[in-house]
PDB file of C-alpha atoms in Angstrom:
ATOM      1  CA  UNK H   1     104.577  89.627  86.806  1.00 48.00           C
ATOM      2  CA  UNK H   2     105.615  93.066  86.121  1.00 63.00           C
ATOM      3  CA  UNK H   3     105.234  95.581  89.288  1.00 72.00           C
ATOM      4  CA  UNK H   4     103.364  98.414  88.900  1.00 87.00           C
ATOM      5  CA  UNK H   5     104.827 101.617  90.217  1.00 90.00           C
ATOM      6  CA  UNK H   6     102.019 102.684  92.347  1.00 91.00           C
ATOM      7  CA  UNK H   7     100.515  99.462  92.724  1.00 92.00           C
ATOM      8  CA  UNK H   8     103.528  98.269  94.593  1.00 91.00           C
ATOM      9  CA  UNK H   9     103.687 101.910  96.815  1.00 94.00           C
ATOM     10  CA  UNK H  10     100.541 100.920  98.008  1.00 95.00           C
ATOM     11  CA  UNK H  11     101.142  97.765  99.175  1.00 95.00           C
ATOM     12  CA  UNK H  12     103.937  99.183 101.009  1.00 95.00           C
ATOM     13  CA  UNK H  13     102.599 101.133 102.430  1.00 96.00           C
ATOM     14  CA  UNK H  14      99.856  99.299 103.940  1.00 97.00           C
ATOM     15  CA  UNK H  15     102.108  96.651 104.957  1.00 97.00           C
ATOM     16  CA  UNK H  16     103.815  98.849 107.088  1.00 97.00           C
ATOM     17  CA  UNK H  17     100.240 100.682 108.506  1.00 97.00           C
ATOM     18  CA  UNK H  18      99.357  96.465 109.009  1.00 96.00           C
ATOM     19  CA  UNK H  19     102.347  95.181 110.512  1.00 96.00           C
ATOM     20  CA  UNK H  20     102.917  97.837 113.116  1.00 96.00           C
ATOM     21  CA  UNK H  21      99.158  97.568 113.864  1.00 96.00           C
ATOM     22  CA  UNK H  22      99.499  93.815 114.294  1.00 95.00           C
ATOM     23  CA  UNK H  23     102.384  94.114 116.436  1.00 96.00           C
ATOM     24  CA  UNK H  24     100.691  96.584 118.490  1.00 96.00           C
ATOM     25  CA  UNK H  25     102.983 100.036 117.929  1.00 97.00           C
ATOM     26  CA  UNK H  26     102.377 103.296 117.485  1.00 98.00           C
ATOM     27  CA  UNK H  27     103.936 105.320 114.890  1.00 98.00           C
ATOM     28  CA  UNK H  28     105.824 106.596 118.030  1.00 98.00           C
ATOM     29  CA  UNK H  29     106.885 103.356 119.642  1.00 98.00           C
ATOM     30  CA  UNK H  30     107.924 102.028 116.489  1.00 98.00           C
ATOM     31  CA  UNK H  31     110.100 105.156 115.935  1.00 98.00           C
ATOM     32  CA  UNK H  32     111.904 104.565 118.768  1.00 98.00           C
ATOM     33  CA  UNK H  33     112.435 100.983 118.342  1.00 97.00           C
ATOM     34  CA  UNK H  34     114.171 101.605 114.802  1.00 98.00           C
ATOM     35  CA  UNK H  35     115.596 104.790 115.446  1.00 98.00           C
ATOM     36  CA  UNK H  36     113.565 105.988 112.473  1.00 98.00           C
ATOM     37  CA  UNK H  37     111.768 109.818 112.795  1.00 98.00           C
ATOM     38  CA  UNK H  38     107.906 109.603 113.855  1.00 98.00           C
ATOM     39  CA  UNK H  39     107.725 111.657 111.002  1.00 98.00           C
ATOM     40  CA  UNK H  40     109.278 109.395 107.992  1.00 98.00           C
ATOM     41  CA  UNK H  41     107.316 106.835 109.411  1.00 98.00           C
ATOM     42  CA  UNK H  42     104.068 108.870 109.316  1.00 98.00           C
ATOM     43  CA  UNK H  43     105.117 109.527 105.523  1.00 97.00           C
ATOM     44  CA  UNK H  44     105.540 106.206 104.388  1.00 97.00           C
ATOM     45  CA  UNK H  45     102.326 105.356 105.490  1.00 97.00           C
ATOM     46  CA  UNK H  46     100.860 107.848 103.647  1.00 95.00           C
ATOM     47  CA  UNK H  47     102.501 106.930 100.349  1.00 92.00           C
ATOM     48  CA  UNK H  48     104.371 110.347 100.655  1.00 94.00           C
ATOM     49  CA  UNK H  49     107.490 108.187 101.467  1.00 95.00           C
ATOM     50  CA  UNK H  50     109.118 104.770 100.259  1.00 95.00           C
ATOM     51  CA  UNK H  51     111.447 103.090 102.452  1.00 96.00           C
ATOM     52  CA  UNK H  52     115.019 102.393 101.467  1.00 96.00           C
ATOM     53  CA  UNK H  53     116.435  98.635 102.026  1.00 94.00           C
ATOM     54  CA  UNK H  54     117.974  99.974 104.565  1.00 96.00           C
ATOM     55  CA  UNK H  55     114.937 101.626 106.128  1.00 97.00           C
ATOM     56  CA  UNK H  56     113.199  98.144 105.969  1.00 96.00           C
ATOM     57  CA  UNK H  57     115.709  96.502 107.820  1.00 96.00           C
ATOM     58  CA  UNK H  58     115.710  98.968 110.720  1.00 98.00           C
ATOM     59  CA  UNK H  59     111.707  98.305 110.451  1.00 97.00           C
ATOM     60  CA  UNK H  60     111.838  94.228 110.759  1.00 97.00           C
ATOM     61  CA  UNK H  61     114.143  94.638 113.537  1.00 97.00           C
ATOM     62  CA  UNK H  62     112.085  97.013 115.474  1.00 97.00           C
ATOM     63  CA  UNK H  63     108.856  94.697 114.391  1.00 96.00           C
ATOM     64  CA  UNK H  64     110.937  91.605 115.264  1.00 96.00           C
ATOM     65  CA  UNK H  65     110.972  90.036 111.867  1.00 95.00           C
ATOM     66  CA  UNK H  66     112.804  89.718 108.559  1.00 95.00           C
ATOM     67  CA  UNK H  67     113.434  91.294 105.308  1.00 94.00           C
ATOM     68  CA  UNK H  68     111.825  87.890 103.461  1.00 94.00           C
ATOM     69  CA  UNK H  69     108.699  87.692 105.545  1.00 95.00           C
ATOM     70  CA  UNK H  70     108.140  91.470 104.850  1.00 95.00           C
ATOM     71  CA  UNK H  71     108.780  90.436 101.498  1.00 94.00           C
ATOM     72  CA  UNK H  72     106.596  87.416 101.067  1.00 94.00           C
ATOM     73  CA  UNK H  73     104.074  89.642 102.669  1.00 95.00           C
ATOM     74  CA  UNK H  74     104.604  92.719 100.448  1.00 95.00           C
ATOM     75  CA  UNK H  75     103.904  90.231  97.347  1.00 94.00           C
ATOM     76  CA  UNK H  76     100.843  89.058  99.196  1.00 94.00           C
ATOM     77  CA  UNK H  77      99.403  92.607  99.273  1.00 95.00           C
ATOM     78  CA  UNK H  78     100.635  93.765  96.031  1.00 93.00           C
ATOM     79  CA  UNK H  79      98.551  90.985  94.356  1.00 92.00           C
ATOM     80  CA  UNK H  80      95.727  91.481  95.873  1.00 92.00           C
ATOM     81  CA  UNK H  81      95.622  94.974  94.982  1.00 93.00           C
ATOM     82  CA  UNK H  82      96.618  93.641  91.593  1.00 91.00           C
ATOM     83  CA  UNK H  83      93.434  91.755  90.745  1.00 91.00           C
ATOM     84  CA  UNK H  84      91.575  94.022  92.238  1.00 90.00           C
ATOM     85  CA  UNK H  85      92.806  96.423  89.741  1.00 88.00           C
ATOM     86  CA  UNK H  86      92.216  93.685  87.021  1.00 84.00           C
ATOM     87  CA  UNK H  87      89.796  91.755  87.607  1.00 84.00           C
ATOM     88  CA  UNK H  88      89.359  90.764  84.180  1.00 76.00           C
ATOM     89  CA  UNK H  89      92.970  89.087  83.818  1.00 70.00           C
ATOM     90  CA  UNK H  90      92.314  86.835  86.863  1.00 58.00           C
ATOM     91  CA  UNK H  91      91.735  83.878  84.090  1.00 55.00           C
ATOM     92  CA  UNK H  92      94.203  84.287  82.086  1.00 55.00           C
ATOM     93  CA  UNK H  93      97.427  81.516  82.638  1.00 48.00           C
ATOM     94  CA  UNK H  94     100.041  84.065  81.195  1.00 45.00           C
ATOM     95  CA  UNK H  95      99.035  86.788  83.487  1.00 44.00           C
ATOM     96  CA  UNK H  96      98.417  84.643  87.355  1.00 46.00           C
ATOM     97  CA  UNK H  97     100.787  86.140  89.827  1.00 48.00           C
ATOM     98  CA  UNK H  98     103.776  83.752  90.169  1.00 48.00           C
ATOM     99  CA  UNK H  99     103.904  81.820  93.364  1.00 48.00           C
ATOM    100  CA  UNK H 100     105.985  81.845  95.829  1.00 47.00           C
ATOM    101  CA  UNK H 101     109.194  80.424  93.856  1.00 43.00           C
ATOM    102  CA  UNK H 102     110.680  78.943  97.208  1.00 47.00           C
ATOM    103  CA  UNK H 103     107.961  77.452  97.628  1.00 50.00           C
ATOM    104  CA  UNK H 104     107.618  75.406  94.205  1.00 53.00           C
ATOM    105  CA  UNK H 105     110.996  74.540  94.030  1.00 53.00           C
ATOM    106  CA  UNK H 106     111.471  72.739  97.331  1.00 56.00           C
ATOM    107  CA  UNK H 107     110.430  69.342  96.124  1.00 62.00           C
ATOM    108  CA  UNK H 108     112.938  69.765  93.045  1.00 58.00           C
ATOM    109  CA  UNK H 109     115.773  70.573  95.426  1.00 55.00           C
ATOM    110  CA  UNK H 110     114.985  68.537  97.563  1.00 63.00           C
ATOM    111  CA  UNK H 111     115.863  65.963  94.903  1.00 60.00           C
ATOM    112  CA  UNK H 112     118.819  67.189  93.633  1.00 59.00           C
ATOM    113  CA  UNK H 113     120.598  67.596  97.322  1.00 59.00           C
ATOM    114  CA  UNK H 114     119.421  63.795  97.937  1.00 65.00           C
ATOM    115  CA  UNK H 115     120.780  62.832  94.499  1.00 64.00           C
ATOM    116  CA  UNK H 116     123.922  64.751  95.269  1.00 59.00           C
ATOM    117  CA  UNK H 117     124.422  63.607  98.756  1.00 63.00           C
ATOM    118  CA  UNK H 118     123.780  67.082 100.595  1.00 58.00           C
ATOM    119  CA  UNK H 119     122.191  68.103 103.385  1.00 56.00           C
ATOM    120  CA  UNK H 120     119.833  70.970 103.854  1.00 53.00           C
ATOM    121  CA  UNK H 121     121.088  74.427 104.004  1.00 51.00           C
TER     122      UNK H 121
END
């Protein structure tokens, strides 16, 4: 699946708004647990702003997570907003939001680290 530009600024940003919400901050509580302005904060939840990598990581320290579950998360939202935007492609094999590749792959690695006499990671 391609990203759309705006599509995925949205879903940023209310994964942020959602995430601080669910772990009970305000925008200023949250800006002094990440050392990041009230202000930039306040932006990227608007959609005026898009966090850097860098940025995020300062945010899922503060919100006591990671960078993958904010990620897994972000993909979550994104497609959502995705098929809400078209509906009309919800049918179509070619064009179904790819899964969670982690998450398909773990009975094929599994295989190959038995066949090759690992252990897991």
């Amino acid at each position: 699946m391609n990203y759309e530009t705006l599509l995925l600024h949205e879903a940023i940003r209310l994964l942020l708004i959602s995430i601080r919400q669910q772990r009970q901050h305000t925008q200023q509580s949250l800006s002094i647990e990440s050392g990041i302005s009230r202000q930039f904060i306040s932006q990227m939840e608007c959609g005026k702003r898009v966090p850097s990598i860098d940025t995020l990581s300062q945010l899922a320290i503060a919100l006591k997570t990671s960078i993958s579950s904010l990620s897994v998360e972000l993909d979550r939202i994104y497609q959502h907003l995705f098929w809400q935007k078209h509906p009309k492609q919800a049918g179509k094999n070619d064009d179904e939001p790819l899964q969670n590749v982690a998450e398909n792959d773990l009975p094929r690695l599994e295989y190959i680290r038995k066949a090759k006499g690992l252990r897991k990671p």
